[in-house]
Amino acid sequence: MSTRPNGNSAPDLFQGLSAEELREVERVTSTRAFRRGAVIYTPGETGEALFLLREGAVQIYRLSPEGRKLVIAHLLPFSFFGEMSCIGQGMYDTFAEVTEDSTIITMNCEVLNRLLIQRPEVARRILESFGRRILEAERQLEDTVFKGIPARVAALLLRESTGDAVDGLTHQDIAERLGVYRETATNALNELKAADLITIGRKHITILDRERLRRAAEQ
Amino acid sequence: MSTRPNGNSAPDLFQGLSAEELREVERVTSTRAFRRGAVIYTPGETGEALFLLREGAVQIYRLSPEGRKLVIAHLLPFSFFGEMSCIGQGMYDTFAEVTEDSTIITMNCEVLNRLLIQRPEVARRILESFGRRILEAERQLEDTVFKGIPARVAALLLRESTGDAVDGLTHQDIAERLGVYRETATNALNELKAADLITIGRKHITILDRERLRRAAEQ
DNA sequence: ATACTTCAGTAATCCCGATTACACGAGCGA
DNA sequence: TCGCTCGTGTAATCGGGATTACTGAAGTAT
């Protein structure tokens, strides 16, 4: 986990800033590389830090009192997260964990506020990032309330598939994304397999019939 | 449901705009009054409209295939909602219904974009509105996955209480907010009553012991 | 007052998913 | 190659809510 000043590969977020402004941004932010599995923050570390995922992937999750894990958000590049009380966002009792080697920019409220004022496009991009997160959370909420586990697993596979393959996800990972037991996820996967919708291998699932899987995801 | 141009009581959102800019805003937006119960949009009406709640209250909800209702967001004044593909937000299969007589401003993407560029404070406020909505959705998601109905009802009562009273909410309303059956909500309420945490009257609940109710809400 | 609609109380049945308890093969480090 | 850990398969039990089916009381309109 190294720390270095921002290079000249500033993310799209800062596209359009003048050289002067970029220098300013570099001065007041830091860019760090995190390895897969690194935990960026846990409840209690209530710094005022504000993070911008430049590349990689980050999971925001919570733990139940009994230790069950629920992933409430998957962030893709150019997502904002962290304590943003300055813009009405807090991290509360959440954990943030890097799920793929990532590059993350850290800044504080003051810096963000300056950016928001100087660069309307920045606000635009944050707004988009927030919008995605709202959509995702509300969709997950709806699925949780209305659908059964097999349908939710099917939907997750469709979302996470690259081509017709879903790689690198263990049953445990799937369970955590849905907030259910690993055994329950395995059962649901086996149901889908029994219906010839998918094949299951170690950390590797293949979608056999995308269309029918989509229908299964409907409930 | 009347339509009139914006008066001089523009909401905080437009605070700080020049007279010139305000005139411009008035020209391109419309302000409408909605009565409690009015439905602002339903799935299918996929206009590009973008709404700003000036006063009152609005519910965003979805229906399951069987017709069960789940309220996924409660909006308070100065919240944005609607089709905002221009800023990464969509209404998808959601309904928006006015739950208290409300005043709502309608505009389109173009207008918003102009505002965002001209007025950083506007972006700021939208960001805060979005942030609240993320928080709310993710909290509701966590509760749904981790807690039992009684705890969720307790938490809802605490959130919705004015002083120690919760008025105007039927058991049905409570059930819809949690995405459960009315009977289930009634049962949970009776449990809380049996524990002397609340008293139940027609559309009126009184909190007897806030502290213990808070503990009950923890699970 | 009377009929009607809204709200709330109650109970019985059913089913999904939580929870617990193991077994077993695959990869991996020593 | 030998263990060991990780990822997966399976089964049995239990309990919370969904779902169905009513009853009855509180407001409301006529």
Short mmCIF file of N, CA and C in Angstrom, two decimals, chain A residues 11-98:
data_model
loop_
_atom_site.label_atom_id
_atom_site.label_comp_id
_atom_site.label_asym_id
_atom_site.label_seq_id
_atom_site.Cartn_x
_atom_site.Cartn_y
_atom_site.Cartn_z
N PRO A 11 -7.91 11.20 -13.08
CA PRO A 11 -9.11 10.56 -13.62
C PRO A 11 -10.01 11.59 -14.30
N ASP A 12 -10.95 11.08 -15.01
CA ASP A 12 -11.87 11.93 -15.75
C ASP A 12 -12.47 13.04 -14.89
N LEU A 13 -12.59 12.70 -13.60
CA LEU A 13 -13.21 13.67 -12.71
C LEU A 13 -12.57 15.04 -12.84
N PHE A 14 -11.28 15.03 -13.03
CA PHE A 14 -10.58 16.31 -13.03
C PHE A 14 -10.32 16.82 -14.45
N GLN A 15 -10.88 16.12 -15.38
CA GLN A 15 -10.75 16.51 -16.77
C GLN A 15 -11.19 17.97 -16.90
N GLY A 16 -10.43 18.73 -17.60
CA GLY A 16 -10.86 20.10 -17.86
C GLY A 16 -10.31 21.10 -16.85
N LEU A 17 -9.68 20.60 -15.80
CA LEU A 17 -9.07 21.55 -14.87
C LEU A 17 -7.83 22.14 -15.53
N SER A 18 -7.56 23.36 -15.17
CA SER A 18 -6.37 24.00 -15.72
C SER A 18 -5.14 23.39 -15.05
N ALA A 19 -3.99 23.63 -15.63
CA ALA A 19 -2.76 23.11 -15.05
C ALA A 19 -2.61 23.63 -13.63
N GLU A 20 -2.97 24.84 -13.47
CA GLU A 20 -2.90 25.48 -12.14
C GLU A 20 -3.79 24.74 -11.15
N GLU A 21 -5.00 24.49 -11.57
CA GLU A 21 -5.96 23.82 -10.69
C GLU A 21 -5.52 22.40 -10.39
N LEU A 22 -4.99 21.74 -11.40
CA LEU A 22 -4.54 20.37 -11.20
C LEU A 22 -3.42 20.32 -10.18
N ARG A 23 -2.51 21.29 -10.30
CA ARG A 23 -1.40 21.34 -9.33
C ARG A 23 -1.98 21.49 -7.94
N GLU A 24 -2.98 22.34 -7.84
CA GLU A 24 -3.65 22.57 -6.56
C GLU A 24 -4.26 21.26 -6.04
N VAL A 25 -4.96 20.55 -6.92
CA VAL A 25 -5.59 19.30 -6.52
C VAL A 25 -4.54 18.31 -6.03
N GLU A 26 -3.45 18.23 -6.77
CA GLU A 26 -2.39 17.30 -6.38
C GLU A 26 -1.82 17.63 -5.01
N ARG A 27 -1.74 18.90 -4.76
CA ARG A 27 -1.14 19.35 -3.50
C ARG A 27 -1.98 18.89 -2.30
N VAL A 28 -3.30 18.90 -2.46
CA VAL A 28 -4.17 18.68 -1.30
C VAL A 28 -4.81 17.29 -1.26
N THR A 29 -4.49 16.46 -2.24
CA THR A 29 -5.01 15.10 -2.19
C THR A 29 -3.85 14.12 -2.20
N SER A 30 -4.15 12.88 -1.90
CA SER A 30 -3.10 11.88 -2.05
C SER A 30 -3.70 10.68 -2.75
N THR A 31 -2.88 10.02 -3.52
CA THR A 31 -3.36 8.87 -4.26
C THR A 31 -2.63 7.64 -3.72
N ARG A 32 -3.41 6.62 -3.40
CA ARG A 32 -2.81 5.42 -2.84
C ARG A 32 -3.25 4.19 -3.58
N ALA A 33 -2.35 3.21 -3.64
CA ALA A 33 -2.70 1.93 -4.26
C ALA A 33 -3.05 0.96 -3.14
N PHE A 34 -4.17 0.27 -3.30
CA PHE A 34 -4.57 -0.73 -2.32
C PHE A 34 -4.62 -2.09 -3.00
N ARG A 35 -4.24 -3.10 -2.24
CA ARG A 35 -4.30 -4.46 -2.78
C ARG A 35 -5.65 -5.06 -2.48
N ARG A 36 -6.06 -5.95 -3.32
CA ARG A 36 -7.28 -6.71 -3.10
C ARG A 36 -7.33 -7.22 -1.67
N GLY A 37 -8.43 -6.98 -1.01
CA GLY A 37 -8.57 -7.46 0.37
C GLY A 37 -8.30 -6.40 1.42
N ALA A 38 -7.66 -5.31 1.01
CA ALA A 38 -7.36 -4.26 1.98
C ALA A 38 -8.64 -3.60 2.47
N VAL A 39 -8.67 -3.28 3.74
CA VAL A 39 -9.82 -2.59 4.30
C VAL A 39 -9.50 -1.11 4.43
N ILE A 40 -10.29 -0.30 3.79
CA ILE A 40 -10.00 1.13 3.77
C ILE A 40 -10.48 1.81 5.04
N TYR A 41 -11.67 1.44 5.47
CA TYR A 41 -12.09 1.94 6.78
C TYR A 41 -13.08 0.98 7.43
N THR A 42 -13.17 1.08 8.73
CA THR A 42 -14.12 0.28 9.49
C THR A 42 -14.88 1.25 10.40
N PRO A 43 -16.01 0.79 10.95
CA PRO A 43 -16.76 1.68 11.85
C PRO A 43 -15.84 2.10 12.98
N GLY A 44 -15.93 3.32 13.37
CA GLY A 44 -15.06 3.80 14.42
C GLY A 44 -14.03 4.77 13.87
N GLU A 45 -13.43 4.40 12.75
CA GLU A 45 -12.48 5.32 12.12
C GLU A 45 -13.27 6.42 11.43
N THR A 46 -13.76 7.33 12.22
CA THR A 46 -14.65 8.33 11.63
C THR A 46 -13.90 9.59 11.24
N GLY A 47 -12.86 9.39 10.45
CA GLY A 47 -12.17 10.57 9.95
C GLY A 47 -13.09 11.32 9.02
N GLU A 48 -12.65 12.45 8.58
CA GLU A 48 -13.46 13.22 7.66
C GLU A 48 -13.09 12.88 6.23
N ALA A 49 -12.35 11.80 6.09
CA ALA A 49 -11.82 11.49 4.78
C ALA A 49 -12.91 11.20 3.76
N LEU A 50 -12.55 11.47 2.57
CA LEU A 50 -13.47 11.34 1.44
C LEU A 50 -12.67 10.66 0.34
N PHE A 51 -13.23 9.61 -0.20
CA PHE A 51 -12.46 8.82 -1.15
C PHE A 51 -13.06 8.84 -2.54
N LEU A 52 -12.18 8.76 -3.50
CA LEU A 52 -12.62 8.66 -4.88
C LEU A 52 -11.90 7.47 -5.49
N LEU A 53 -12.68 6.51 -5.92
CA LEU A 53 -12.10 5.32 -6.54
C LEU A 53 -11.70 5.66 -7.96
N ARG A 54 -10.41 5.57 -8.23
CA ARG A 54 -9.95 5.91 -9.58
C ARG A 54 -9.97 4.67 -10.46
N GLU A 55 -9.43 3.58 -9.93
CA GLU A 55 -9.53 2.33 -10.68
C GLU A 55 -9.54 1.15 -9.72
N GLY A 56 -10.18 0.09 -10.14
CA GLY A 56 -10.32 -1.08 -9.28
C GLY A 56 -11.77 -1.25 -8.87
N ALA A 57 -11.99 -1.79 -7.68
CA ALA A 57 -13.35 -1.99 -7.19
C ALA A 57 -13.35 -2.01 -5.67
N VAL A 58 -14.41 -1.47 -5.12
CA VAL A 58 -14.53 -1.38 -3.66
C VAL A 58 -15.92 -1.83 -3.25
N GLN A 59 -15.97 -2.52 -2.13
CA GLN A 59 -17.23 -2.98 -1.57
C GLN A 59 -17.53 -2.21 -0.30
N ILE A 60 -18.76 -1.76 -0.17
CA ILE A 60 -19.19 -1.18 1.09
C ILE A 60 -20.10 -2.21 1.74
N TYR A 61 -19.84 -2.57 2.98
CA TYR A 61 -20.69 -3.60 3.59
C TYR A 61 -20.91 -3.34 5.06
N ARG A 62 -21.87 -4.05 5.59
CA ARG A 62 -22.17 -3.96 7.01
C ARG A 62 -22.17 -5.36 7.59
N LEU A 63 -22.02 -5.43 8.89
CA LEU A 63 -22.07 -6.71 9.57
C LEU A 63 -23.24 -6.72 10.54
N SER A 64 -23.93 -7.83 10.59
CA SER A 64 -24.99 -7.97 11.58
C SER A 64 -24.34 -8.25 12.92
N PRO A 65 -25.10 -8.09 13.99
CA PRO A 65 -24.54 -8.37 15.32
C PRO A 65 -23.92 -9.77 15.39
N GLU A 66 -24.50 -10.71 14.64
CA GLU A 66 -23.98 -12.09 14.69
C GLU A 66 -22.82 -12.29 13.72
N GLY A 67 -22.47 -11.25 12.99
CA GLY A 67 -21.33 -11.35 12.10
C GLY A 67 -21.68 -11.68 10.66
N ARG A 68 -22.96 -11.70 10.34
CA ARG A 68 -23.32 -11.93 8.94
C ARG A 68 -22.99 -10.67 8.15
N LYS A 69 -22.55 -10.88 6.93
CA LYS A 69 -22.10 -9.76 6.12
C LYS A 69 -23.12 -9.44 5.03
N LEU A 70 -23.33 -8.17 4.81
CA LEU A 70 -24.21 -7.75 3.72
C LEU A 70 -23.52 -6.66 2.94
N VAL A 71 -23.28 -6.92 1.67
CA VAL A 71 -22.66 -5.91 0.82
C VAL A 71 -23.75 -4.96 0.36
N ILE A 72 -23.64 -3.70 0.75
CA ILE A 72 -24.70 -2.77 0.37
C ILE A 72 -24.35 -1.95 -0.85
N ALA A 73 -23.11 -1.97 -1.24
CA ALA A 73 -22.75 -1.22 -2.46
C ALA A 73 -21.46 -1.75 -3.06
N HIS A 74 -21.46 -1.84 -4.38
CA HIS A 74 -20.24 -2.18 -5.13
C HIS A 74 -19.87 -0.98 -5.90
N LEU A 75 -18.70 -0.47 -5.67
CA LEU A 75 -18.35 0.77 -6.34
C LEU A 75 -17.39 0.49 -7.50
N LEU A 76 -17.67 1.16 -8.59
CA LEU A 76 -16.81 1.09 -9.76
C LEU A 76 -16.03 2.39 -9.85
N PRO A 77 -15.06 2.43 -10.73
CA PRO A 77 -14.23 3.63 -10.84
C PRO A 77 -15.07 4.90 -10.97
N PHE A 78 -14.54 5.96 -10.38
CA PHE A 78 -15.16 7.28 -10.37
C PHE A 78 -16.35 7.35 -9.44
N SER A 79 -16.34 6.47 -8.45
CA SER A 79 -17.35 6.56 -7.41
C SER A 79 -16.75 7.27 -6.19
N PHE A 80 -17.62 8.01 -5.51
CA PHE A 80 -17.22 8.67 -4.27
C PHE A 80 -17.71 7.87 -3.11
N PHE A 81 -16.96 7.84 -2.06
CA PHE A 81 -17.45 7.21 -0.84
C PHE A 81 -16.68 7.74 0.36
N GLY A 82 -17.15 7.36 1.55
CA GLY A 82 -16.49 7.83 2.75
C GLY A 82 -17.35 8.80 3.52
N GLU A 83 -16.74 9.45 4.46
CA GLU A 83 -17.46 10.41 5.29
C GLU A 83 -17.59 11.72 4.54
N MET A 84 -18.78 11.94 4.07
CA MET A 84 -18.99 13.16 3.31
C MET A 84 -20.09 13.97 3.95
N SER A 85 -19.99 14.11 5.25
CA SER A 85 -21.01 14.87 5.94
C SER A 85 -21.15 16.24 5.28
N CYS A 86 -20.06 16.66 4.65
CA CYS A 86 -20.11 17.96 3.99
C CYS A 86 -21.07 17.94 2.82
N ILE A 87 -21.34 16.75 2.32
CA ILE A 87 -22.32 16.69 1.25
C ILE A 87 -23.40 15.68 1.58
N GLY A 88 -23.67 15.53 2.86
CA GLY A 88 -24.82 14.74 3.26
C GLY A 88 -24.65 13.24 3.19
N GLN A 89 -23.40 12.79 3.16
CA GLN A 89 -23.16 11.35 3.11
C GLN A 89 -22.34 10.95 4.31
N GLY A 90 -22.65 9.83 4.89
CA GLY A 90 -21.84 9.37 6.01
C GLY A 90 -21.51 7.92 5.84
N MET A 91 -20.52 7.44 6.56
CA MET A 91 -20.21 6.03 6.38
C MET A 91 -20.79 5.18 7.51
N TYR A 92 -21.23 5.86 8.58
CA TYR A 92 -21.91 5.15 9.65
C TYR A 92 -21.22 3.85 10.01
N ASP A 93 -21.98 2.80 10.10
CA ASP A 93 -21.40 1.54 10.57
C ASP A 93 -20.93 0.66 9.42
N THR A 94 -20.41 1.29 8.40
CA THR A 94 -20.03 0.50 7.24
C THR A 94 -18.52 0.25 7.18
N PHE A 95 -18.20 -0.82 6.48
CA PHE A 95 -16.83 -1.13 6.18
C PHE A 95 -16.62 -0.85 4.69
N ALA A 96 -15.40 -0.52 4.32
CA ALA A 96 -15.05 -0.39 2.90
C ALA A 96 -13.86 -1.28 2.65
N GLU A 97 -14.01 -2.19 1.70
CA GLU A 97 -12.94 -3.14 1.42
C GLU A 97 -12.65 -3.18 -0.08
N VAL A 98 -11.38 -3.25 -0.39
CA VAL A 98 -10.97 -3.28 -1.79
C VAL A 98 -11.11 -4.70 -2.31
#
